[in-house]
Structures are given as structure tokens and as C-alpha cells.
Amino acid sequence: MGLTEGRAPRTIWKSPAALIRALAPDHPVMVLDTDRLAATARRFLEGFPGMVTYAVKANPDRAVIRTLVRAGITGFDVASPAEIDLIGQLAPGAARHYHNPVRARGEIRHAVAAGMQSWSVDSQSELDKLLAELPPQSEIAARFKLPVAGAAYDFGAKFGATPDLAATLLRRIAAGGHRASLTFHPGTQCTDPAAWESYILAAAGIARAAGITLCRLNVGGGFPAHRLGAVPPQLEAIFARIDHATSRAFGRQRPGLVCEPGRGLCADAFALITRVKALRDGRAVFLNDGIYGGLTELPQIGNLDRIEVLDPEGRPRHGPPLPRPVFGPTCDSLDRLPGELPLPADLAEGDYLIFHGAGAYSTVTNTRFNGFGQMSRLFVKTVS
Ligand SMILES: *Cc1c(COP(=O)(O)O)cnc(C)c1O
């Protein structure tokens, strides 16, 4: 993936600007602030009314996993044998929830041998496979979906049973001698607390229809990160809504809650430092990174507007904003950020654009397409 692990002794820069002054990097650099990551983890641990697990796929960087464990995270949502083994190695005591609802039989056997704490399922045929392989009293969560808006990206397009099918799956899970739970995912970067409430009310209806008392309710990921400067994530409002909705929907049958944030935990701890390779005829910006690198998601979920612009000496540019098309380095014409970005009129070749909050679905989806994608990962410490 072109990432360099920070081998000791590890340099920790005071800011992206300090790093730029010292290194003048020509390739993209992802900087991680582990204190900021630990602070976000504490915000979840203190605010969420249940167990907090980290969805490893958002950013499986070893420094991320280690920092989360030190901050008190005790569970991980994993989707593949490689993620199962990564967590087994870096967080040996932690719970692993295998919540990819489609698995090859060999993958199931690998996970059984590794000792998963929870599984999810959204179809009869995949449940047949689990019932044939899992030890008794395993926790299996039926994953359901609703037509709910509020997220940047619809997760129901691939996974999730209808509520009717979810009730059937719950009954079969219990009849098979396992612990029956429910789970859903409201869609990533979901800023609307009402989305969770709709799902929680539906979950109570599904459990009632099935005649099953749930072991646990996993309210998924989808928690928003700070992508737009003017819209900081309202995590506490979402936590409060989840807590209240669960009590209201389930009353005395209230199940234990679990969440599995990916983006909401890791995104804000990273900034992506990119460099202006060219300013074509004074207007169009060509960066050394784009949609095949660390900015993969932007065409699907929209621009990150927390952009800091520095000159080659690391000093801020102050020119008035000018809308500019921004292209990545490859020869593919799709390699462009959505719309136009307001960037300073005095922007120049060799300047740096720093995208703050770029830690989710970025390093891990970075490709080497067209010979680009060389990206290092370094450390900053911006909060004292
Ligand atoms: C991807 C994923 C998550 C994390 O989603 P975010 O939007 O990054 O929080 C959580 N649970 C499951 C099952 C997922 O597939």
C-alpha cells in the first residue's frame, strides 16, 4: 500500500506545517495524531450507552489499532480472515465480531478456530452455513435494512434482510441453539440521529414478531466525522437518541447495545498532505494525489472542505477564494474531485493542500494506479 510504518525512533511533528518546512514532501503524506484518536475513542466510550467496537476496515493501520486498545476499546468489527488475524495479533484480549454477512466456508472455519464473539447474517442460505459450523450458544445477529435516508452512502444496497426475513432468521437462530441478536447499519457519515431511532423502533417490532428476547442490539457504524468545517459531528445527540429510543422501544426487555464505528473513530485523527504539481494556465489544480489514492471516497460522499493551503515554506495562503477544478495525478479523466473547490487566488505550483479529517477509507483504498500512490504515514501531535 506504500505506507511506511513509523519505526522507532519515531519523529512526532508539531503540525503538518512543521513537517512541510522540514521535509518538503513531494509525495502524499498521511499524518496521524494519536492523541486526537484517543480523545475521540474516549468520547465514544464515555458517551455511547453500550459496548464500542471499531470497524477495522475504515483504517487498519497498526498505530490506530494500538492507540484504540490503549484508549480502552475492547472490541473490533472484522470482515475477513486477515482482519481477524490482525486483531488477534495486536489486541489478543479483545472481542472480535465477524460482521460481514457473506462468508466462504473456509473463512467460517478460520473464524471459528480463532474464536469469534459474534456473527451477523442476512440470508437463509448464509445462516445454513453458520448453523453447520458454529459451536452451540454462539451469538448470531440478523442484519436488517430499512429504506431510511440521512447517510452519505446507502449501505442497504448490498446487505440487510427485510424485517420479515429478519424475524424468520431470529427464530431459526434461537431454534438452532444460539443467542439471537439484531444488527443494522444506517449508512456511513449519517448525520441524522432520527435514522438510528427508526431502526431501533423497527428492531423492537422484529423481535416482537419473532417472539424472541434479543441478546444484544448492534446499532452499526455510520457515526459522522468532521468533513465540513461548519458541521461538527453531533455524536452526543446521536448517543442520547439511541439510548432514549432503545428504552422506549424495548421497555423492560431492553437489550445490551453495541456500536461499530469506523469513520467516526478514525477519520478526524488524520490529515492528508498533498502537493500542487501544476496550476494549468493559472486555474486548474493538479495534485499529487486523487481519487485513486487517499481521496477515493470523495466522488461518492462529497468533498472534504477542511482544507488548509500552505506555500512551500509552510506559510498559510491568504488570497481570496477562487473556484477551481482539482484533478489527481493519473491520466484517467475520472480522477477529479467533485465540482470545484474554493482555493486561494494566490495558489501556486509547489504549494501544499492539507485535507483534515481524511483518515477513513483513504490509506486502505490507496492504489498504485498509473505508478502513483506512494504515500508515507507520519505522526503529528497537534493537541496539547
Ligand atoms: C463498514 C462497516 C462499519 C463501519 O462503518 P462507518 O460508516 O465507517 O462507521 C460498521 N459495521 C459494518 C458491518 C460495516 O460493514
mmCIF file of C-alpha atoms and ligand atoms in Angstrom:
data_model
loop_
_atom_site.group_PDB
_atom_site.id
_atom_site.type_symbol
_atom_site.label_atom_id
_atom_site.label_comp_id
_atom_site.label_asym_id
_atom_site.label_seq_id
_atom_site.Cartn_x
_atom_site.Cartn_y
_atom_site.Cartn_z
ATOM 1 C CA MET A 1 0.000 0.000 0.000
ATOM 2 C CA GLY A 2 3.036 2.288 0.030
ATOM 3 C CA LEU A 3 2.631 3.076 3.718
ATOM 4 C CA THR A 4 5.727 3.245 5.831
ATOM 5 C CA GLU A 5 5.278 2.112 9.371
ATOM 6 C CA GLY A 6 6.829 4.551 11.810
ATOM 7 C CA ARG A 7 9.800 2.590 13.101
ATOM 8 C CA ALA A 8 11.409 3.849 16.292
ATOM 9 C CA PRO A 9 12.703 6.408 16.952
ATOM 10 C CA ARG A 10 9.508 7.997 15.807
ATOM 11 C CA THR A 11 9.538 11.704 14.914
ATOM 12 C CA ILE A 12 6.398 13.486 16.040
ATOM 13 C CA TRP A 13 5.827 16.807 14.250
ATOM 14 C CA LYS A 14 4.126 19.771 15.943
ATOM 15 C CA SER A 15 1.890 20.359 12.929
ATOM 16 C CA PRO A 16 1.610 19.497 9.246
ATOM 17 C CA ALA A 17 3.243 22.909 8.568
ATOM 18 C CA ALA A 18 6.291 21.995 10.683
ATOM 19 C CA LEU A 19 6.588 18.718 8.792
ATOM 20 C CA ILE A 20 6.344 20.540 5.447
ATOM 21 C CA ARG A 21 9.078 23.005 6.462
ATOM 22 C CA ALA A 22 11.383 20.170 7.478
ATOM 23 C CA LEU A 23 10.720 17.597 4.757
ATOM 24 C CA ALA A 24 9.136 19.460 1.789
ATOM 25 C CA PRO A 25 7.444 16.171 0.812
ATOM 26 C CA ASP A 26 6.845 15.579 -2.904
ATOM 27 C CA HIS A 27 4.672 12.504 -2.314
ATOM 28 C CA PRO A 28 1.403 12.454 -0.356
ATOM 29 C CA VAL A 29 1.795 12.097 3.399
ATOM 30 C CA MET A 30 -0.864 10.870 5.802
ATOM 31 C CA VAL A 31 -0.253 12.250 9.284
ATOM 32 C CA LEU A 32 -1.761 10.629 12.355
ATOM 33 C CA ASP A 33 -2.364 12.387 15.654
ATOM 34 C CA THR A 34 -2.699 9.536 18.158
ATOM 35 C CA ASP A 35 -3.784 11.888 20.979
ATOM 36 C CA ARG A 36 -6.675 13.085 18.877
ATOM 37 C CA LEU A 37 -7.605 9.471 18.070
ATOM 38 C CA ALA A 38 -7.531 8.550 21.781
ATOM 39 C CA ALA A 39 -9.703 11.583 22.597
ATOM 40 C CA THR A 40 -12.323 10.509 20.032
ATOM 41 C CA ALA A 41 -12.237 6.974 21.443
ATOM 42 C CA ARG A 42 -12.874 8.364 24.933
ATOM 43 C CA ARG A 43 -15.772 10.420 23.588
ATOM 44 C CA PHE A 44 -17.395 7.202 22.316
ATOM 45 C CA LEU A 45 -16.532 5.194 25.439
ATOM 46 C CA GLU A 46 -17.941 7.841 27.773
ATOM 47 C CA GLY A 47 -20.964 8.750 25.663
ATOM 48 C CA PHE A 48 -22.230 5.601 23.981
ATOM 49 C CA PRO A 49 -24.642 3.613 26.204
ATOM 50 C CA GLY A 50 -23.104 0.208 25.489
ATOM 51 C CA MET A 51 -20.039 -1.544 24.029
ATOM 52 C CA VAL A 52 -17.894 0.323 21.483
ATOM 53 C CA THR A 53 -16.192 -1.778 18.800
ATOM 54 C CA TYR A 54 -14.021 -0.401 15.984
ATOM 55 C CA ALA A 55 -14.774 -1.338 12.349
ATOM 56 C CA VAL A 56 -11.259 -2.240 11.244
ATOM 57 C CA LYS A 57 -11.889 -1.779 7.525
ATOM 58 C CA ALA A 58 -12.049 2.026 7.856
ATOM 59 C CA ASN A 59 -8.332 2.154 8.672
ATOM 60 C CA PRO A 60 -6.393 -0.950 9.760
ATOM 61 C CA ASP A 61 -3.168 0.980 10.474
ATOM 62 C CA ARG A 62 -1.348 -0.787 13.315
ATOM 63 C CA ALA A 63 -0.799 2.506 15.144
ATOM 64 C CA VAL A 64 -4.575 3.083 15.011
ATOM 65 C CA ILE A 65 -5.373 -0.329 16.481
ATOM 66 C CA ARG A 66 -2.734 0.022 19.201
ATOM 67 C CA THR A 67 -3.885 3.526 20.141
ATOM 68 C CA LEU A 68 -7.514 2.408 20.366
ATOM 69 C CA VAL A 69 -6.591 -0.512 22.623
ATOM 70 C CA ARG A 70 -4.618 1.817 24.909
ATOM 71 C CA ALA A 71 -7.606 4.193 25.000
ATOM 72 C CA GLY A 72 -9.857 1.389 26.247
ATOM 73 C CA ILE A 73 -11.530 -0.069 23.122
ATOM 74 C CA THR A 74 -12.163 -3.762 23.823
ATOM 75 C CA GLY A 75 -13.882 -4.963 20.657
ATOM 76 C CA PHE A 76 -13.413 -4.907 16.878
ATOM 77 C CA ASP A 77 -15.714 -5.449 13.916
ATOM 78 C CA VAL A 78 -13.809 -7.606 11.435
ATOM 79 C CA ALA A 79 -14.773 -8.745 7.937
ATOM 80 C CA SER A 80 -12.082 -11.130 6.706
ATOM 81 C CA PRO A 81 -9.556 -13.707 7.931
ATOM 82 C CA ALA A 82 -6.799 -11.094 7.502
ATOM 83 C CA GLU A 83 -8.602 -8.615 9.781
ATOM 84 C CA ILE A 84 -9.360 -11.417 12.266
ATOM 85 C CA ASP A 85 -5.664 -12.304 12.435
ATOM 86 C CA LEU A 86 -4.536 -8.659 12.604
ATOM 87 C CA ILE A 87 -6.672 -8.051 15.704
ATOM 88 C CA GLY A 88 -5.716 -11.421 17.178
ATOM 89 C CA GLN A 89 -2.114 -10.296 16.951
ATOM 90 C CA LEU A 90 -2.429 -6.631 18.044
ATOM 91 C CA ALA A 91 -5.278 -6.903 20.568
ATOM 92 C CA PRO A 92 -5.190 -10.504 21.821
ATOM 93 C CA GLY A 93 -7.760 -9.996 24.600
ATOM 94 C CA ALA A 94 -10.281 -8.080 22.504
ATOM 95 C CA ALA A 95 -13.675 -9.336 21.278
ATOM 96 C CA ARG A 96 -13.983 -9.859 17.528
ATOM 97 C CA HIS A 97 -17.368 -9.538 15.828
ATOM 98 C CA TYR A 98 -17.361 -11.105 12.370
ATOM 99 C CA HIS A 99 -19.997 -8.884 10.798
ATOM 100 C CA ASN A 100 -19.535 -9.490 7.117
ATOM 101 C CA PRO A 101 -22.779 -11.398 6.419
ATOM 102 C CA VAL A 102 -21.395 -13.382 3.452
ATOM 103 C CA ARG A 103 -18.506 -15.777 4.034
ATOM 104 C CA ALA A 104 -16.884 -18.723 2.274
ATOM 105 C CA ARG A 105 -16.986 -21.949 4.309
ATOM 106 C CA GLY A 106 -13.209 -21.835 4.701
ATOM 107 C CA GLU A 107 -13.487 -18.314 6.125
ATOM 108 C CA ILE A 108 -16.107 -19.503 8.624
ATOM 109 C CA ARG A 109 -13.830 -22.335 9.785
ATOM 110 C CA HIS A 110 -10.885 -19.950 10.122
ATOM 111 C CA ALA A 111 -13.011 -17.640 12.275
ATOM 112 C CA VAL A 112 -14.403 -20.477 14.432
ATOM 113 C CA ALA A 113 -10.842 -21.624 15.128
ATOM 114 C CA ALA A 114 -9.885 -18.038 16.046
ATOM 115 C CA GLY A 115 -12.835 -17.780 18.479
ATOM 116 C CA MET A 116 -15.259 -15.078 17.286
ATOM 117 C CA GLN A 117 -17.578 -13.498 19.878
ATOM 118 C CA SER A 118 -20.337 -12.605 17.406
ATOM 119 C CA TRP A 119 -21.529 -13.207 13.844
ATOM 120 C CA SER A 120 -24.041 -11.499 11.579
ATOM 121 C CA VAL A 121 -26.269 -12.903 8.846
ATOM 122 C CA ASP A 122 -28.840 -11.572 6.370
ATOM 123 C CA SER A 123 -29.975 -14.622 4.393
ATOM 124 C CA GLN A 124 -31.280 -18.144 4.905
ATOM 125 C CA SER A 125 -28.510 -19.711 2.827
ATOM 126 C CA GLU A 126 -25.729 -17.997 4.820
ATOM 127 C CA LEU A 127 -27.451 -18.951 8.086
ATOM 128 C CA ASP A 128 -27.467 -22.591 6.912
ATOM 129 C CA LYS A 129 -23.678 -22.363 6.588
ATOM 130 C CA LEU A 130 -23.289 -20.855 10.085
ATOM 131 C CA LEU A 131 -25.614 -23.415 11.709
ATOM 132 C CA ALA A 132 -23.475 -26.192 10.202
ATOM 133 C CA GLU A 133 -20.181 -24.793 11.532
ATOM 134 C CA LEU A 134 -20.665 -22.739 14.725
ATOM 135 C CA PRO A 135 -20.291 -24.068 18.278
ATOM 136 C CA PRO A 136 -23.514 -24.017 20.393
ATOM 137 C CA GLN A 137 -24.563 -20.760 22.073
ATOM 138 C CA SER A 138 -22.787 -18.564 19.531
ATOM 139 C CA GLU A 139 -24.174 -15.043 19.193
ATOM 140 C CA ILE A 140 -25.647 -14.524 15.713
ATOM 141 C CA ALA A 141 -27.146 -11.156 14.783
ATOM 142 C CA ALA A 142 -29.691 -10.931 11.977
ATOM 143 C CA ARG A 143 -28.896 -7.852 9.920
ATOM 144 C CA PHE A 144 -31.892 -5.958 8.585
ATOM 145 C CA LYS A 145 -32.394 -2.859 6.471
ATOM 146 C CA LEU A 146 -34.984 -0.130 6.108
ATOM 147 C CA PRO A 147 -35.447 2.459 3.409
ATOM 148 C CA VAL A 148 -34.015 5.258 5.595
ATOM 149 C CA ALA A 149 -32.350 8.475 4.427
ATOM 150 C CA GLY A 150 -29.794 10.556 6.312
ATOM 151 C CA ALA A 151 -26.484 8.978 5.335
ATOM 152 C CA ALA A 152 -23.970 9.924 2.674
ATOM 153 C CA TYR A 153 -23.922 6.428 1.213
ATOM 154 C CA ASP A 154 -26.587 3.718 1.264
ATOM 155 C CA PHE A 155 -25.388 0.527 2.954
ATOM 156 C CA GLY A 156 -28.728 -1.247 2.405
ATOM 157 C CA ALA A 157 -27.947 -1.638 -1.302
ATOM 158 C CA LYS A 158 -25.757 -4.678 -0.621
ATOM 159 C CA PHE A 159 -26.573 -6.117 2.803
ATOM 160 C CA GLY A 160 -29.595 -6.430 5.047
ATOM 161 C CA ALA A 161 -32.707 -8.628 5.265
ATOM 162 C CA THR A 162 -36.238 -7.253 5.138
ATOM 163 C CA PRO A 163 -37.855 -7.057 8.598
ATOM 164 C CA ASP A 164 -39.949 -10.174 7.788
ATOM 165 C CA LEU A 165 -36.908 -12.203 6.817
ATOM 166 C CA ALA A 166 -35.021 -10.886 9.874
ATOM 167 C CA ALA A 167 -37.810 -12.230 12.144
ATOM 168 C CA THR A 168 -37.547 -15.631 10.454
ATOM 169 C CA LEU A 169 -33.760 -15.616 10.870
ATOM 170 C CA LEU A 170 -34.109 -14.739 14.587
ATOM 171 C CA ARG A 171 -36.401 -17.716 15.146
ATOM 172 C CA ARG A 172 -34.048 -20.063 13.299
ATOM 173 C CA ILE A 173 -31.011 -18.749 15.226
ATOM 174 C CA ALA A 174 -32.748 -19.402 18.571
ATOM 175 C CA ALA A 175 -34.092 -22.802 17.436
ATOM 176 C CA GLY A 176 -30.549 -23.755 16.409
ATOM 177 C CA GLY A 177 -29.357 -23.295 19.995
ATOM 178 C CA HIS A 178 -27.683 -19.907 19.506
ATOM 179 C CA ARG A 179 -28.068 -16.451 21.054
ATOM 180 C CA ALA A 180 -30.156 -14.231 18.771
ATOM 181 C CA SER A 181 -29.297 -10.564 18.260
ATOM 182 C CA LEU A 182 -30.185 -7.920 15.714
ATOM 183 C CA THR A 183 -27.961 -5.503 13.840
ATOM 184 C CA PHE A 184 -28.223 -2.807 11.186
ATOM 185 C CA HIS A 185 -26.042 -0.137 9.576
ATOM 186 C CA PRO A 186 -27.710 3.222 8.925
ATOM 187 C CA GLY A 187 -25.208 4.176 6.182
ATOM 188 C CA THR A 188 -21.856 5.890 6.513
ATOM 189 C CA GLN A 189 -21.438 9.559 7.557
ATOM 190 C CA CYS A 190 -25.021 9.577 8.844
ATOM 191 C CA THR A 191 -25.669 12.986 10.415
ATOM 192 C CA ASP A 192 -29.335 12.425 11.299
ATOM 193 C CA PRO A 193 -29.981 10.905 14.778
ATOM 194 C CA ALA A 194 -33.514 10.001 13.638
ATOM 195 C CA ALA A 195 -32.063 7.309 11.330
ATOM 196 C CA TRP A 196 -30.925 5.276 14.366
ATOM 197 C CA GLU A 197 -34.266 5.829 16.065
ATOM 198 C CA SER A 198 -36.203 4.431 13.067
ATOM 199 C CA TYR A 199 -34.009 1.345 13.046
ATOM 200 C CA ILE A 200 -34.272 0.792 16.807
ATOM 201 C CA LEU A 201 -38.081 1.012 16.718
ATOM 202 C CA ALA A 202 -38.126 -1.440 13.808
ATOM 203 C CA ALA A 203 -35.769 -3.784 15.697
ATOM 204 C CA ALA A 204 -38.202 -3.961 18.624
ATOM 205 C CA GLY A 205 -41.009 -4.779 16.172
ATOM 206 C CA ILE A 206 -38.965 -7.560 14.560
ATOM 207 C CA ALA A 207 -38.096 -9.105 17.943
ATOM 208 C CA ARG A 208 -41.764 -8.980 18.988
ATOM 209 C CA ALA A 209 -42.925 -10.528 15.705
ATOM 210 C CA ALA A 210 -40.397 -13.328 16.148
ATOM 211 C CA GLY A 211 -41.276 -13.836 19.830
ATOM 212 C CA ILE A 212 -37.573 -13.565 20.726
ATOM 213 C CA THR A 213 -35.895 -11.650 23.546
ATOM 214 C CA LEU A 214 -32.766 -10.200 21.967
ATOM 215 C CA CYS A 215 -29.359 -10.992 23.379
ATOM 216 C CA ARG A 216 -27.978 -7.672 22.061
ATOM 217 C CA LEU A 217 -28.762 -4.923 19.572
ATOM 218 C CA ASN A 218 -25.861 -3.695 17.454
ATOM 219 C CA VAL A 219 -26.618 -0.222 16.088
ATOM 220 C CA GLY A 220 -23.856 -0.374 13.487
ATOM 221 C CA GLY A 221 -21.432 2.272 12.355
ATOM 222 C CA GLY A 222 -22.329 5.334 10.340
ATOM 223 C CA PHE A 223 -21.334 7.865 13.007
ATOM 224 C CA PRO A 224 -20.235 11.051 11.262
ATOM 225 C CA ALA A 225 -16.749 12.554 11.164
ATOM 226 C CA HIS A 226 -15.931 16.237 10.753
ATOM 227 C CA ARG A 227 -15.983 16.620 6.957
ATOM 228 C CA LEU A 228 -17.467 20.084 6.551
ATOM 229 C CA GLY A 229 -15.930 22.858 8.651
ATOM 230 C CA ALA A 230 -19.333 24.297 9.508
ATOM 231 C CA VAL A 231 -20.838 20.934 10.526
ATOM 232 C CA PRO A 232 -19.005 19.359 13.503
ATOM 233 C CA PRO A 233 -20.385 15.892 14.299
ATOM 234 C CA GLN A 234 -23.130 15.822 16.939
ATOM 235 C CA LEU A 235 -22.120 12.493 18.462
ATOM 236 C CA GLU A 236 -23.625 13.116 21.912
ATOM 237 C CA ALA A 237 -27.005 13.940 20.362
ATOM 238 C CA ILE A 238 -26.883 10.650 18.457
ATOM 239 C CA PHE A 239 -25.869 8.692 21.598
ATOM 240 C CA ALA A 240 -28.729 10.257 23.596
ATOM 241 C CA ARG A 241 -31.253 9.488 20.858
ATOM 242 C CA ILE A 242 -30.081 5.855 20.675
ATOM 243 C CA ASP A 243 -30.321 5.471 24.457
ATOM 244 C CA HIS A 244 -33.766 7.009 24.680
ATOM 245 C CA ALA A 245 -35.160 5.159 21.644
ATOM 246 C CA THR A 246 -33.926 1.801 22.977
ATOM 247 C CA SER A 247 -35.643 2.269 26.340
ATOM 248 C CA ARG A 248 -38.832 3.486 24.681
ATOM 249 C CA ALA A 249 -38.930 0.675 22.106
ATOM 250 C CA PHE A 250 -37.957 -2.253 24.333
ATOM 251 C CA GLY A 251 -39.002 -1.208 27.852
ATOM 252 C CA ARG A 252 -38.052 -3.938 30.357
ATOM 253 C CA GLN A 253 -36.760 -6.158 27.522
ATOM 254 C CA ARG A 254 -34.038 -3.617 26.738
ATOM 255 C CA PRO A 255 -31.082 -5.459 25.126
ATOM 256 C CA GLY A 256 -27.435 -4.582 25.666
ATOM 257 C CA LEU A 257 -26.211 -2.201 22.982
ATOM 258 C CA VAL A 258 -23.134 -2.423 20.761
ATOM 259 C CA CYS A 259 -21.898 0.059 18.146
ATOM 260 C CA GLU A 260 -19.240 -0.397 15.487
ATOM 261 C CA PRO A 261 -17.980 2.986 14.267
ATOM 262 C CA GLY A 262 -15.252 3.042 11.623
ATOM 263 C CA ARG A 263 -15.162 6.542 10.175
ATOM 264 C CA GLY A 264 -16.482 8.215 13.349
ATOM 265 C CA LEU A 265 -13.473 6.943 15.315
ATOM 266 C CA CYS A 266 -10.565 7.244 12.894
ATOM 267 C CA ALA A 267 -11.247 9.976 10.306
ATOM 268 C CA ASP A 268 -10.524 13.105 12.335
ATOM 269 C CA ALA A 269 -7.212 11.818 13.661
ATOM 270 C CA PHE A 270 -5.593 12.037 10.218
ATOM 271 C CA ALA A 271 -4.709 14.768 7.756
ATOM 272 C CA LEU A 272 -3.623 14.115 4.181
ATOM 273 C CA ILE A 273 -0.835 16.380 2.921
ATOM 274 C CA THR A 274 -0.897 16.753 -0.866
ATOM 275 C CA ARG A 275 1.160 18.992 -3.164
ATOM 276 C CA VAL A 276 0.241 21.096 -6.195
ATOM 277 C CA LYS A 277 2.145 19.616 -9.150
ATOM 278 C CA ALA A 278 0.821 22.108 -11.624
ATOM 279 C CA LEU A 279 -1.551 25.009 -11.936
ATOM 280 C CA ARG A 280 -2.647 24.664 -15.532
ATOM 281 C CA ASP A 281 -2.965 28.095 -17.087
ATOM 282 C CA GLY A 282 -3.439 29.632 -13.672
ATOM 283 C CA ARG A 283 -6.711 27.886 -12.863
ATOM 284 C CA ALA A 284 -6.997 24.075 -12.833
ATOM 285 C CA VAL A 285 -5.140 22.406 -9.964
ATOM 286 C CA PHE A 286 -3.259 19.129 -10.461
ATOM 287 C CA LEU A 287 -2.435 17.447 -7.147
ATOM 288 C CA ASN A 288 -0.030 14.585 -6.444
ATOM 289 C CA ASP A 289 -2.979 12.591 -5.035
ATOM 290 C CA GLY A 290 -6.541 11.984 -6.157
ATOM 291 C CA ILE A 291 -9.393 9.511 -6.314
ATOM 292 C CA TYR A 292 -7.089 6.515 -6.879
ATOM 293 C CA GLY A 293 -5.109 7.484 -3.790
ATOM 294 C CA GLY A 294 -6.144 8.939 -0.461
ATOM 295 C CA LEU A 295 -9.190 10.794 -1.814
ATOM 296 C CA THR A 296 -11.006 7.713 -3.152
ATOM 297 C CA GLU A 297 -14.321 8.376 -1.436
ATOM 298 C CA LEU A 298 -14.897 11.972 -2.447
ATOM 299 C CA PRO A 299 -16.850 11.288 -5.672
ATOM 300 C CA GLN A 300 -19.265 9.066 -3.673
ATOM 301 C CA ILE A 301 -19.717 11.045 -0.496
ATOM 302 C CA GLY A 302 -18.705 14.592 -1.386
ATOM 303 C CA ASN A 303 -15.751 16.882 -0.767
ATOM 304 C CA LEU A 304 -13.969 17.397 2.498
ATOM 305 C CA ASP A 305 -13.897 21.168 2.917
ATOM 306 C CA ARG A 306 -11.459 21.306 5.847
ATOM 307 C CA ILE A 307 -8.591 22.248 3.554
ATOM 308 C CA GLU A 308 -5.548 24.224 4.673
ATOM 309 C CA VAL A 309 -3.356 25.776 1.972
ATOM 310 C CA LEU A 310 0.329 26.408 2.664
ATOM 311 C CA ASP A 311 3.119 27.766 0.486
ATOM 312 C CA PRO A 312 6.308 25.694 0.016
ATOM 313 C CA GLU A 313 7.758 27.244 3.199
ATOM 314 C CA GLY A 314 4.734 26.112 5.204
ATOM 315 C CA ARG A 315 3.120 29.584 5.496
ATOM 316 C CA PRO A 316 -0.654 29.932 5.033
ATOM 317 C CA ARG A 317 -2.002 31.364 1.772
ATOM 318 C CA HIS A 318 -4.488 34.170 2.373
ATOM 319 C CA GLY A 319 -5.722 35.036 -1.135
ATOM 320 C CA PRO A 320 -9.472 35.350 -1.742
ATOM 321 C CA PRO A 321 -11.144 32.043 -2.645
ATOM 322 C CA LEU A 322 -11.454 31.218 -6.328
ATOM 323 C CA PRO A 323 -13.475 28.181 -7.504
ATOM 324 C CA ARG A 324 -11.031 25.763 -9.119
ATOM 325 C CA PRO A 325 -11.328 22.298 -10.668
ATOM 326 C CA VAL A 326 -8.999 19.896 -8.839
ATOM 327 C CA PHE A 327 -7.503 16.869 -10.599
ATOM 328 C CA GLY A 328 -5.472 13.919 -9.342
ATOM 329 C CA PRO A 329 -2.172 12.812 -10.886
ATOM 330 C CA THR A 330 -3.312 9.881 -13.061
ATOM 331 C CA CYS A 331 -4.242 10.071 -16.744
ATOM 332 C CA ASP A 332 -7.784 8.856 -16.057
ATOM 333 C CA SER A 333 -10.343 11.586 -16.604
ATOM 334 C CA LEU A 334 -12.416 10.302 -13.655
ATOM 335 C CA ASP A 335 -9.520 11.372 -11.428
ATOM 336 C CA ARG A 336 -11.087 14.662 -10.364
ATOM 337 C CA LEU A 337 -12.634 15.895 -7.113
ATOM 338 C CA PRO A 338 -16.361 16.725 -7.299
ATOM 339 C CA GLY A 339 -17.304 20.179 -8.571
ATOM 340 C CA GLU A 340 -14.862 22.988 -7.953
ATOM 341 C CA LEU A 341 -13.094 23.842 -4.707
ATOM 342 C CA PRO A 342 -12.703 27.398 -3.372
ATOM 343 C CA LEU A 343 -8.918 27.773 -3.237
ATOM 344 C CA PRO A 344 -6.825 30.925 -2.785
ATOM 345 C CA ALA A 345 -6.297 33.194 -5.792
ATOM 346 C CA ASP A 346 -2.556 33.272 -4.987
ATOM 347 C CA LEU A 347 -2.242 29.451 -5.055
ATOM 348 C CA ALA A 348 0.992 28.458 -6.804
ATOM 349 C CA GLU A 349 2.809 25.401 -8.115
ATOM 350 C CA GLY A 350 4.586 23.655 -5.232
ATOM 351 C CA ASP A 351 2.005 24.696 -2.620
ATOM 352 C CA TYR A 352 0.517 22.158 -0.210
ATOM 353 C CA LEU A 353 -3.166 21.309 0.264
ATOM 354 C CA ILE A 354 -3.852 19.611 3.590
ATOM 355 C CA PHE A 355 -7.138 17.723 3.846
ATOM 356 C CA HIS A 356 -8.028 17.483 7.549
ATOM 357 C CA GLY A 357 -10.183 14.576 8.692
ATOM 358 C CA ALA A 358 -9.041 12.239 5.891
ATOM 359 C CA GLY A 359 -8.370 9.087 7.948
ATOM 360 C CA ALA A 360 -11.286 6.863 6.894
ATOM 361 C CA TYR A 361 -11.369 4.739 3.727
ATOM 362 C CA SER A 362 -8.277 6.508 2.385
ATOM 363 C CA THR A 363 -4.969 4.816 3.202
ATOM 364 C CA VAL A 364 -6.570 1.415 2.859
ATOM 365 C CA THR A 365 -8.070 2.083 -0.576
ATOM 366 C CA ASN A 366 -4.955 3.808 -1.947
ATOM 367 C CA THR A 367 -3.937 2.117 -5.241
ATOM 368 C CA ARG A 368 -0.736 2.224 -7.251
ATOM 369 C CA PHE A 369 -2.684 3.054 -10.436
ATOM 370 C CA ASN A 370 -0.566 4.706 -13.141
ATOM 371 C CA GLY A 371 2.530 4.451 -10.946
ATOM 372 C CA PHE A 372 1.282 6.898 -8.310
ATOM 373 C CA GLY A 373 0.148 6.135 -4.761
ATOM 374 C CA GLN A 374 3.493 6.310 -2.956
ATOM 375 C CA MET A 375 2.276 7.529 0.417
ATOM 376 C CA SER A 376 4.024 7.703 3.755
ATOM 377 C CA ARG A 377 2.416 7.767 7.164
ATOM 378 C CA LEU A 378 3.963 10.023 9.779
ATOM 379 C CA PHE A 379 2.941 11.388 13.167
ATOM 380 C CA VAL A 380 1.836 14.795 14.405
ATOM 381 C CA LYS A 381 0.804 15.981 17.852
ATOM 382 C CA THR A 382 -1.477 18.976 17.493
ATOM 383 C CA VAL A 383 -3.394 18.933 20.767
ATOM 384 C CA SER A 384 -1.544 19.665 23.995
HETATM 385 C C1 LIG B 1 -18.159 -0.574 7.251
HETATM 386 C C2 LIG B 1 -18.899 -1.097 8.397
HETATM 387 C C3 LIG B 1 -18.933 -0.375 9.599
HETATM 388 C C4 LIG B 1 -18.289 0.983 9.753
HETATM 389 O O1 LIG B 1 -18.989 1.954 9.058
HETATM 390 P P1 LIG B 1 -18.648 3.506 9.269
HETATM 391 O O2 LIG B 1 -19.645 4.200 8.417
HETATM 392 O O3 LIG B 1 -17.249 3.699 8.832
HETATM 393 O O4 LIG B 1 -18.833 3.801 10.715
HETATM 394 C C5 LIG B 1 -19.587 -0.929 10.671
HETATM 395 N N1 LIG B 1 -20.200 -2.129 10.570
HETATM 396 C C6 LIG B 1 -20.208 -2.854 9.438
HETATM 397 C C7 LIG B 1 -20.892 -4.175 9.415
HETATM 398 C C8 LIG B 1 -19.567 -2.357 8.313
HETATM 399 O O5 LIG B 1 -19.570 -3.076 7.187
#
